[in-house]
CSV table of C-alpha atoms and ligand atoms in Angstrom, one decimal:
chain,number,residue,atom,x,y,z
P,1,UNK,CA,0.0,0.0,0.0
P,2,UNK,CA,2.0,3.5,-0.9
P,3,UNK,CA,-1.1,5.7,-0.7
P,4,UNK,CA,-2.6,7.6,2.0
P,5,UNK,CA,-6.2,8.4,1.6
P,6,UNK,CA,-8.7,10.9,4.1
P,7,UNK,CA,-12.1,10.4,3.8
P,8,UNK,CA,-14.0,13.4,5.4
P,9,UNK,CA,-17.8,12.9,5.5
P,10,UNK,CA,-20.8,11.3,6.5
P,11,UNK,CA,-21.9,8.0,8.4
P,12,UNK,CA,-25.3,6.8,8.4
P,13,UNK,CA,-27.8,4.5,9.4
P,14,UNK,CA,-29.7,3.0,6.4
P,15,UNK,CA,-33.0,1.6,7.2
P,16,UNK,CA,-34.1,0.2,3.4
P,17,UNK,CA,-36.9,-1.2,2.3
P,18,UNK,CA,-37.6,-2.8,-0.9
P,19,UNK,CA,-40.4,-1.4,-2.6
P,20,UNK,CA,-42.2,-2.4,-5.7
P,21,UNK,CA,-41.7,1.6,-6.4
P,22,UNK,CA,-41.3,4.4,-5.4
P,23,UNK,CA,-44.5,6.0,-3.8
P,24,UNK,CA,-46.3,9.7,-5.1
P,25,UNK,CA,-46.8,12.1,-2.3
P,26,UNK,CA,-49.6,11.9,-0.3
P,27,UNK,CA,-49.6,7.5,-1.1
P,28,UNK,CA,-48.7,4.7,1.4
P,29,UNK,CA,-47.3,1.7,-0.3
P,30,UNK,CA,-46.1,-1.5,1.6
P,31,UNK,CA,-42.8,-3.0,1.0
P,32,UNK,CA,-40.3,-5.6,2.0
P,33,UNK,CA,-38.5,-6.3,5.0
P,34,UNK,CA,-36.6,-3.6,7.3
P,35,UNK,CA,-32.4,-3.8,6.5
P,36,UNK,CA,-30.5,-1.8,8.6
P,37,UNK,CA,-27.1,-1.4,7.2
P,38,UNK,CA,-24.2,0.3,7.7
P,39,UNK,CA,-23.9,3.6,5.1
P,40,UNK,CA,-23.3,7.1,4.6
P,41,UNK,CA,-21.4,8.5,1.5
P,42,UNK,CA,-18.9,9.2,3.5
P,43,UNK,CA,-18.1,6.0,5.4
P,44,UNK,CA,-19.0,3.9,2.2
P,45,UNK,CA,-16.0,5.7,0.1
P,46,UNK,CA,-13.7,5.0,3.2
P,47,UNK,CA,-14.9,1.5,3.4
P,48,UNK,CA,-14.6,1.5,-0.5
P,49,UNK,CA,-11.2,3.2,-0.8
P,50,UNK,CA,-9.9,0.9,2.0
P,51,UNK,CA,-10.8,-2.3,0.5
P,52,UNK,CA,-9.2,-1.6,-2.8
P,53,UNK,CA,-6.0,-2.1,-0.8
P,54,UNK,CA,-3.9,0.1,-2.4
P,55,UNK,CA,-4.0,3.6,0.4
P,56,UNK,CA,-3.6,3.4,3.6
P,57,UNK,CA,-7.7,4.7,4.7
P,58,UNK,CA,-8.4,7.3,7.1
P,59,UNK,CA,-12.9,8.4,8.1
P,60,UNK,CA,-12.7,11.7,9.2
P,61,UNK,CA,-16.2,11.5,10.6
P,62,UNK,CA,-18.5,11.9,13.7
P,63,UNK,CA,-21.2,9.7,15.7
P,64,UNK,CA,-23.4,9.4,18.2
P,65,UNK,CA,-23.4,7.4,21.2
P,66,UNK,CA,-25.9,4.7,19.9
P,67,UNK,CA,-26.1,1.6,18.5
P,68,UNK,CA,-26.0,2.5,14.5
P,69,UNK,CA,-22.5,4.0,15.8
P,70,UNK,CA,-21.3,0.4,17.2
P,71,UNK,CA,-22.6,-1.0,13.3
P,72,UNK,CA,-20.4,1.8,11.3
P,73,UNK,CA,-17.5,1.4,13.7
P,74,UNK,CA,-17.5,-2.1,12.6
P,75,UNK,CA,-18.0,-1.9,9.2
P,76,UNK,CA,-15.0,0.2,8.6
P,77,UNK,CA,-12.6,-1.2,11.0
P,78,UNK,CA,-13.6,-5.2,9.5
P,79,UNK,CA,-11.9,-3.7,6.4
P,80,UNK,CA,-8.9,-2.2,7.5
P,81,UNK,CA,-10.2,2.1,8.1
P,82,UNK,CA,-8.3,3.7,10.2
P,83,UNK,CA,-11.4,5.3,12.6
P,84,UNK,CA,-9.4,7.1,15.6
P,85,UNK,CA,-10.3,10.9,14.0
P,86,UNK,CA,-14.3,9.5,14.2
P,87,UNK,CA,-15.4,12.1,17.2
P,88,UNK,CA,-18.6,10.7,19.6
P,89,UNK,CA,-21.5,13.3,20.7
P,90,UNK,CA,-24.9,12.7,22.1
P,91,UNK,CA,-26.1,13.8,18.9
P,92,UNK,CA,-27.7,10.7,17.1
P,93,UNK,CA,-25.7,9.2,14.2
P,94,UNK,CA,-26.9,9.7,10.9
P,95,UNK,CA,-29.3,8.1,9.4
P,96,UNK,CA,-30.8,7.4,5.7
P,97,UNK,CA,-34.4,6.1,5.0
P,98,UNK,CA,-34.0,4.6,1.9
P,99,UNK,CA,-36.5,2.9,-0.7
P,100,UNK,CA,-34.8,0.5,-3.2
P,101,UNK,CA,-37.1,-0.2,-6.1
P,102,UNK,CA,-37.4,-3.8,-8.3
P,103,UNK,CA,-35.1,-2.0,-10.9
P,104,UNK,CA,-32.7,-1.2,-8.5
P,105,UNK,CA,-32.9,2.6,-8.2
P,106,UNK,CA,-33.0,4.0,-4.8
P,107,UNK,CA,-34.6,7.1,-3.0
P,108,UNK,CA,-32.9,8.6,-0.3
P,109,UNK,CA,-33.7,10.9,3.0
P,110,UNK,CA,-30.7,11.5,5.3
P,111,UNK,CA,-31.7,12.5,9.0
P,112,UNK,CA,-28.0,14.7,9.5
P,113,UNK,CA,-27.5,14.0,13.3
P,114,UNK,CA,-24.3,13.8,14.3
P,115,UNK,CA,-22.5,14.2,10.8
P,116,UNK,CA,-23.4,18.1,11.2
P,117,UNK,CA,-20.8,18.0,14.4
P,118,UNK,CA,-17.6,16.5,11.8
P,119,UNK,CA,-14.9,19.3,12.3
P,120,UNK,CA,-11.4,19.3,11.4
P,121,UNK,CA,-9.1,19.6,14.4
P,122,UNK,CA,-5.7,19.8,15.0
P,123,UNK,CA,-4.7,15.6,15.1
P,124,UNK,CA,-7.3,15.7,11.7
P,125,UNK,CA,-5.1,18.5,9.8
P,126,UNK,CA,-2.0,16.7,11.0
P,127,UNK,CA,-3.9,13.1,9.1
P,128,UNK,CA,-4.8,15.6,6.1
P,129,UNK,CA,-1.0,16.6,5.6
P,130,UNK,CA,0.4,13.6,5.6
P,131,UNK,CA,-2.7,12.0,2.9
P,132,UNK,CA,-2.0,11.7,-1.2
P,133,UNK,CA,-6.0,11.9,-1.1
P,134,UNK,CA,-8.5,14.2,0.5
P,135,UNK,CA,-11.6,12.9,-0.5
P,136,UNK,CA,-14.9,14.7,0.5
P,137,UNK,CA,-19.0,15.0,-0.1
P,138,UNK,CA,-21.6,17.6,0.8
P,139,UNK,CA,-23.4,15.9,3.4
P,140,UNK,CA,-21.7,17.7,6.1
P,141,UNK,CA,-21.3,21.2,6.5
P,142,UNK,CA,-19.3,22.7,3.9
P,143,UNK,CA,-17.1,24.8,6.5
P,144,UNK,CA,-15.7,21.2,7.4
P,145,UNK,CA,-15.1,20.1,4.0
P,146,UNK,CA,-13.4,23.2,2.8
P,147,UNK,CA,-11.2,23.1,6.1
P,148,UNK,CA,-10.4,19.5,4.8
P,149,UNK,CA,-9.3,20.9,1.5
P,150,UNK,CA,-7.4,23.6,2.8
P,151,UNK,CA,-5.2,21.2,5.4
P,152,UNK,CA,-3.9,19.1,2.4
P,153,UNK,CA,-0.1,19.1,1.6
P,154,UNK,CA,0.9,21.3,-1.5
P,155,UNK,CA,0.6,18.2,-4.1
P,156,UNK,CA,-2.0,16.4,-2.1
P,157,UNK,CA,-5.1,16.1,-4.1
P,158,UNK,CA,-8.0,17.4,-3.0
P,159,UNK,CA,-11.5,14.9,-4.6
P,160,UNK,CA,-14.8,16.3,-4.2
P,161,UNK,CA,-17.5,14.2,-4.6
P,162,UNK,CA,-20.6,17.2,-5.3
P,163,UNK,CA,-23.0,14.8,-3.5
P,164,UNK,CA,-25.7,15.5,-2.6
P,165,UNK,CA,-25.5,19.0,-5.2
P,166,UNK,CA,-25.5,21.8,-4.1
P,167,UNK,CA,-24.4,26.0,-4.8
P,168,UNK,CA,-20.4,25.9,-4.4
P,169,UNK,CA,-19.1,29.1,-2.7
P,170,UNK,CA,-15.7,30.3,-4.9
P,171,UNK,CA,-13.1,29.1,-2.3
P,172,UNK,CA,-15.0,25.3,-2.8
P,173,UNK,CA,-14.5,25.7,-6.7
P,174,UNK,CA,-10.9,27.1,-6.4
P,175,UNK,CA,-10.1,23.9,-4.1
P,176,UNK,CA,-11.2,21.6,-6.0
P,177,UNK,CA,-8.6,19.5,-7.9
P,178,UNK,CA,-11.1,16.5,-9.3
P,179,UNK,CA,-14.5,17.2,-9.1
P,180,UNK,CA,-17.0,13.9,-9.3
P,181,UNK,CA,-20.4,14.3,-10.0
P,182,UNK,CA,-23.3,12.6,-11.6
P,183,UNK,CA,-25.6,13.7,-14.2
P,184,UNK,CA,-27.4,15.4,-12.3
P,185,UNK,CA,-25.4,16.6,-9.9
P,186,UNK,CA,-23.6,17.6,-13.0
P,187,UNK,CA,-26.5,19.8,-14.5
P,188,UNK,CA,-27.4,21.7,-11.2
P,189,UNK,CA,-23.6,22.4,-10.7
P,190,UNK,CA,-23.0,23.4,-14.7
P,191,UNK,CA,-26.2,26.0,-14.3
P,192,UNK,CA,-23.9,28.4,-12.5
P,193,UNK,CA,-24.4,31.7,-13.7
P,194,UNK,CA,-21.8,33.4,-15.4
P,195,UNK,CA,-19.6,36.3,-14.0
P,196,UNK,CA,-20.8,40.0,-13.4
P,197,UNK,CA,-18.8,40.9,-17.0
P,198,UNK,CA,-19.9,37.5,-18.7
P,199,UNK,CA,-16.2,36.2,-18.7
P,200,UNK,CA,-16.4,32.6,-17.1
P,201,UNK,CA,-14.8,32.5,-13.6
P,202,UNK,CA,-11.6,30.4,-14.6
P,203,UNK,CA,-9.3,30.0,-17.9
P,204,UNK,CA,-12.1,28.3,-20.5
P,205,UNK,CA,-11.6,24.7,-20.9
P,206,UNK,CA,-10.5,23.7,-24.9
P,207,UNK,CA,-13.7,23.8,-26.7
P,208,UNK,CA,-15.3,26.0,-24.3
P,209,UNK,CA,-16.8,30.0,-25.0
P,210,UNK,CA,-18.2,32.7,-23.3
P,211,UNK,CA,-21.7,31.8,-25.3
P,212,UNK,CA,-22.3,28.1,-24.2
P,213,UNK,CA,-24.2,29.4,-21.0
P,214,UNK,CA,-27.2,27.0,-21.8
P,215,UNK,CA,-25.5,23.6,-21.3
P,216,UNK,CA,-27.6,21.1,-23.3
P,217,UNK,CA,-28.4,18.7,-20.4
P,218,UNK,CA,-28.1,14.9,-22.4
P,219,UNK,CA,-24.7,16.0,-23.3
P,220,UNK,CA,-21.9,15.0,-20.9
P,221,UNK,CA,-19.3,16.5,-22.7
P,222,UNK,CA,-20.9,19.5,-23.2
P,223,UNK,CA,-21.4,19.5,-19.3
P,224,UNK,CA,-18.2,18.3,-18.4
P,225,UNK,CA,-16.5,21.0,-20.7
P,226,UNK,CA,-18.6,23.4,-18.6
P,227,UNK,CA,-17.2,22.5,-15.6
P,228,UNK,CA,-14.0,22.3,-16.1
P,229,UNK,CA,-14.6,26.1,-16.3
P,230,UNK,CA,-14.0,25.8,-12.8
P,231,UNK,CA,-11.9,22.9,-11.8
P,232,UNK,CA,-8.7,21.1,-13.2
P,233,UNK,CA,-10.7,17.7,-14.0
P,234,UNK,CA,-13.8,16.2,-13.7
P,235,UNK,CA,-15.7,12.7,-13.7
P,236,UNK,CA,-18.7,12.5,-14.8
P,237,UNK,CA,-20.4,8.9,-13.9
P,238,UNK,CA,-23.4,7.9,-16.6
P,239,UNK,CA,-24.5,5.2,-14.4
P,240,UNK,CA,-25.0,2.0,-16.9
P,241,UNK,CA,-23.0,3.8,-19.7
P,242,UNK,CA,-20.0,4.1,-17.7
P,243,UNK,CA,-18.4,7.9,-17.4
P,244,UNK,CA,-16.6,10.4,-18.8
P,245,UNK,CA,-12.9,11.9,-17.4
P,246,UNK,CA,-12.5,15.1,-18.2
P,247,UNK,CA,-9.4,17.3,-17.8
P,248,UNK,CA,-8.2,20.1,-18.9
P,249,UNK,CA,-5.6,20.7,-21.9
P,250,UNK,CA,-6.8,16.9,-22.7
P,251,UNK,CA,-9.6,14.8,-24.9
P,252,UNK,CA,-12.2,13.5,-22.6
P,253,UNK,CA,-12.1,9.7,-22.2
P,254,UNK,CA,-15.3,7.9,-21.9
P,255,UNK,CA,-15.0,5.0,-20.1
P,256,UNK,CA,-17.4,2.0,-20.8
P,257,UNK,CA,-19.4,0.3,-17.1
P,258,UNK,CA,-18.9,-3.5,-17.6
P,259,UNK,CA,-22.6,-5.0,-18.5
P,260,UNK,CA,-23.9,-6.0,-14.9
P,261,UNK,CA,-27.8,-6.8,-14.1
P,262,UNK,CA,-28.7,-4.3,-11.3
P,263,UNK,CA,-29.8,-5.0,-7.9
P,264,UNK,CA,-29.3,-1.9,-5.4
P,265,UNK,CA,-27.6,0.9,-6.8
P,266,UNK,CA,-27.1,2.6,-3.5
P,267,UNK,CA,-23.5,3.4,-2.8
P,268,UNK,CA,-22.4,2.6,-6.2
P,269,UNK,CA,-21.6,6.1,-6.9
P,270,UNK,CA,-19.6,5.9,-3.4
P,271,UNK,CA,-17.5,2.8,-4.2
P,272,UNK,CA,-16.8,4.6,-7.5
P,273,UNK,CA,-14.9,7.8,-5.6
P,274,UNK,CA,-13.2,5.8,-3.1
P,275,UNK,CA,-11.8,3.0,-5.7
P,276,UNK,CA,-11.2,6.1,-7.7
P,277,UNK,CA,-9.0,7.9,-4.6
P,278,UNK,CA,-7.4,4.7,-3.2
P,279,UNK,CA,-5.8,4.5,-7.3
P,280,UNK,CA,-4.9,7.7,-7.4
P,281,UNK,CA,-3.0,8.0,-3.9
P,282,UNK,CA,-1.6,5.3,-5.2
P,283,UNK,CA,-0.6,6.8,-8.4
P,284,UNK,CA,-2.8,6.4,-11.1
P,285,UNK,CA,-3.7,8.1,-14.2
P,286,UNK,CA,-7.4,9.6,-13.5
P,287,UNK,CA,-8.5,7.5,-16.7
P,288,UNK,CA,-7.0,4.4,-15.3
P,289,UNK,CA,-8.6,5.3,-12.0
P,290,UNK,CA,-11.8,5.6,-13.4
P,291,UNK,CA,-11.8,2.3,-15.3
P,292,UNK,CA,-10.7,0.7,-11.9
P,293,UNK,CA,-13.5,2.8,-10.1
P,294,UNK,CA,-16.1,1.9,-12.7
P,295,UNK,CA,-15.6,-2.1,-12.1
P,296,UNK,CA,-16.0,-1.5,-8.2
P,297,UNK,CA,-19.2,0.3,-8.9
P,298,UNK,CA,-20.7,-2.1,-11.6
P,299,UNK,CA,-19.4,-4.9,-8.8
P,300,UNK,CA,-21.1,-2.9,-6.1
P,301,UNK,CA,-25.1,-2.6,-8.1
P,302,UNK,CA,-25.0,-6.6,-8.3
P,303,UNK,CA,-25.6,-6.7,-4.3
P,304,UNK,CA,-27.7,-5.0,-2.1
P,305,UNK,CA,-26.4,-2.4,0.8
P,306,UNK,CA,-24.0,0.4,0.7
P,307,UNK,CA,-20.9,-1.1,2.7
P,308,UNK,CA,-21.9,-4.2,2.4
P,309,UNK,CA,-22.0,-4.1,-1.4
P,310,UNK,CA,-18.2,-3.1,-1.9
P,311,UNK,CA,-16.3,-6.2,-3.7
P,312,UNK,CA,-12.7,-7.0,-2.9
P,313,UNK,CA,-9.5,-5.0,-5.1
P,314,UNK,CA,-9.5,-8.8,-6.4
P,315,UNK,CA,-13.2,-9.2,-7.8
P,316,UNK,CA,-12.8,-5.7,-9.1
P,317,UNK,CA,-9.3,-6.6,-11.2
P,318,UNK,CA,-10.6,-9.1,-12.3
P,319,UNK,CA,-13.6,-7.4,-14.0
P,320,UNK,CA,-11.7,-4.5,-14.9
P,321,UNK,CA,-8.9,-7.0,-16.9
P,322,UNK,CA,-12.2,-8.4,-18.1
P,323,UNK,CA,-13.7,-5.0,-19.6
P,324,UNK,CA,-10.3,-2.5,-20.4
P,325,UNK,CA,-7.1,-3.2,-22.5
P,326,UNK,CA,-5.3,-0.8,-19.5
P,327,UNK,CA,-6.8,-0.9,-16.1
P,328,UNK,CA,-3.9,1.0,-14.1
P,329,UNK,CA,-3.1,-1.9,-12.2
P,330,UNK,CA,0.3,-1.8,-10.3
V,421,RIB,O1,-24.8,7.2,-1.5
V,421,RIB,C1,-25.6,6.3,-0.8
V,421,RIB,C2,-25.6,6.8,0.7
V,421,RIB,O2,-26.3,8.0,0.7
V,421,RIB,C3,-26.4,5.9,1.6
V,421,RIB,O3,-25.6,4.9,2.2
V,421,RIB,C4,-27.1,6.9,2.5
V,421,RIB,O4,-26.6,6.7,3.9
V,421,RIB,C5,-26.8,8.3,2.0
V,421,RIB,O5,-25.7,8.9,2.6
């Protein structure tokens, strides 16, 4: 293991139910069985970046006192995270009520609890300076995950994983070193309005002009040229079509998912960034990253759970020799 990766983020609860969809407002359908499973963007990518075994895995997180603490403590310690930066308050841990429909797609509401307490303090920033990888989400306050990116190392990479989306203040976009996003997290970001003068923000990635304000929204490349506007690189993940690595001064690279048959997507998207930062700590091309990244997640929609769903760095070599002519592997 020659990487160092630090996970800052969330830890939930996941209380899922299989539905045989996803009900309107107002309607009461019934469902399967209660699972309550470890989860949490931020403890799957740890869990995820930990079990590609190739960075050594810090959670930069925070819990409650309760019993869903005691099931994400043991989730990430079975596979190796390092969780002695994980601060305890009588807040409740975080929680996620989750439906997970026959198709696979999930819907998601995250009770906060404790993960609104995660703070970077002074044995954190010491962690963050010594980590290849600072890898972070938006589902804790966005103080903490700028004080994350600012702690890095000069040469440290600082991985933002826009999740859930939300409006990025100037010193988030100016941190931001790759930026992973969805489709749709992808739009909502790429709808930023343009400067006071109409000049973009940041130098105008090839391809890019002042006029291309209305970003068609089935066009990744057209998104991802938006974004990188503002940061150096970006993934875009497509879900079943794979995604597309963007970075400046560079062709994009689309990268094909393997052909899986999907159970639970939930967490995919988080096995994806931490496969993606345990390669990269490890020294990776972000292409080869992504291919890696992309296996784990296709590996990761055939099961159901978050954690739980993560597959070995073994199961995902295997499909990633399977699916890519180069697949980064050391
Ligand atoms: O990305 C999936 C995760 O989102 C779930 O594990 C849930 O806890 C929410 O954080």
């Amino acid at each position: 293991m020659s990487g160092r990766v630090v996970v800052v983020g969330s830890a939930n609860v996941d209380l899922v139910v299989d539905v045989p969809r996803h009900p309107g407002p107002g309607e009461t359908i019934l469902g399967g069985e209660l699972r309550r499973t470890p989860g949490g963007k931020g403890a799957n990518q740890a869990v995820a970046a930990a079990r590609a075994g190739r960075a050594d895995t810090t959670f930069l997180g925070a819990l409650g006192r309760d019993d869903a603490a005691g099931l994400l403590l043991a989730s990430l310690e079975r596979v190796g995270v390092r969780t002695d930066l994980v601060a305890r308050s009588d807040a409740a841990t975080g929680a996620a009520l989750i439906t997970v429909s026959t198709d696979g797609e999930n819907a998601i509401v995250v009770a906060p609890g404790a993960n609104e307490l995660v703070v970077v303090d002074g044995d954190a920033a010491a962690r963050l300076a010594e980590a290849d990888v600072v890898l972070a989400q938006l589902e804790i306050p966005l103080e903490t995950v700028l004080a994350a990116a600012h702690a890095r190392r000069r040469g440290a990479r600082f991985v933002l994983n826009a999740a859930p989306s939300r409006e990025l203040p100037e010193e988030a976009w100016d941190a931001v070193d790759v930026l992973v996003v969805n489709e749709h997290e992808a739009r909502d970001l790429a709808r930023l309005p343009e400067a006071a003068d109409g000049a973009p923000p940041h130098a105008a990635a090839p391809g890019a002009t002042a006029s291309d304000g209305e970003v068609p929204d089935d066009d990744p490349a057209a998104l991802a040229a938006r974004l990188l506007r503002q940061v150096p690189a970006v993934v875009i993940t497509l879900g079943g079509r794979g995604c597309l690595v963007a970075e400046r001064g560079a062709d994009p690279v689309a990268v094909a998912a393997p052909r899986v048959t999907p159970v639970d997507t939930t967490g995919a998207g988080d096995t994806f960034c931490g496969v993606l930062a345990a390669a990269l700590a490890d020294g990776a091309p972000l292409a080869d990253a992504a291919r890696l990244a992309s296996a784990a997640g296709a590996l990761a929609v055939t099961r159901p759970g978050a954690q739980d769903a993560v597959p070995t760095a073994e199961e995902t070599a295997a499909l990633a020799r399977e699916t890519y002519e180069t697949v980064g592997e050391r």
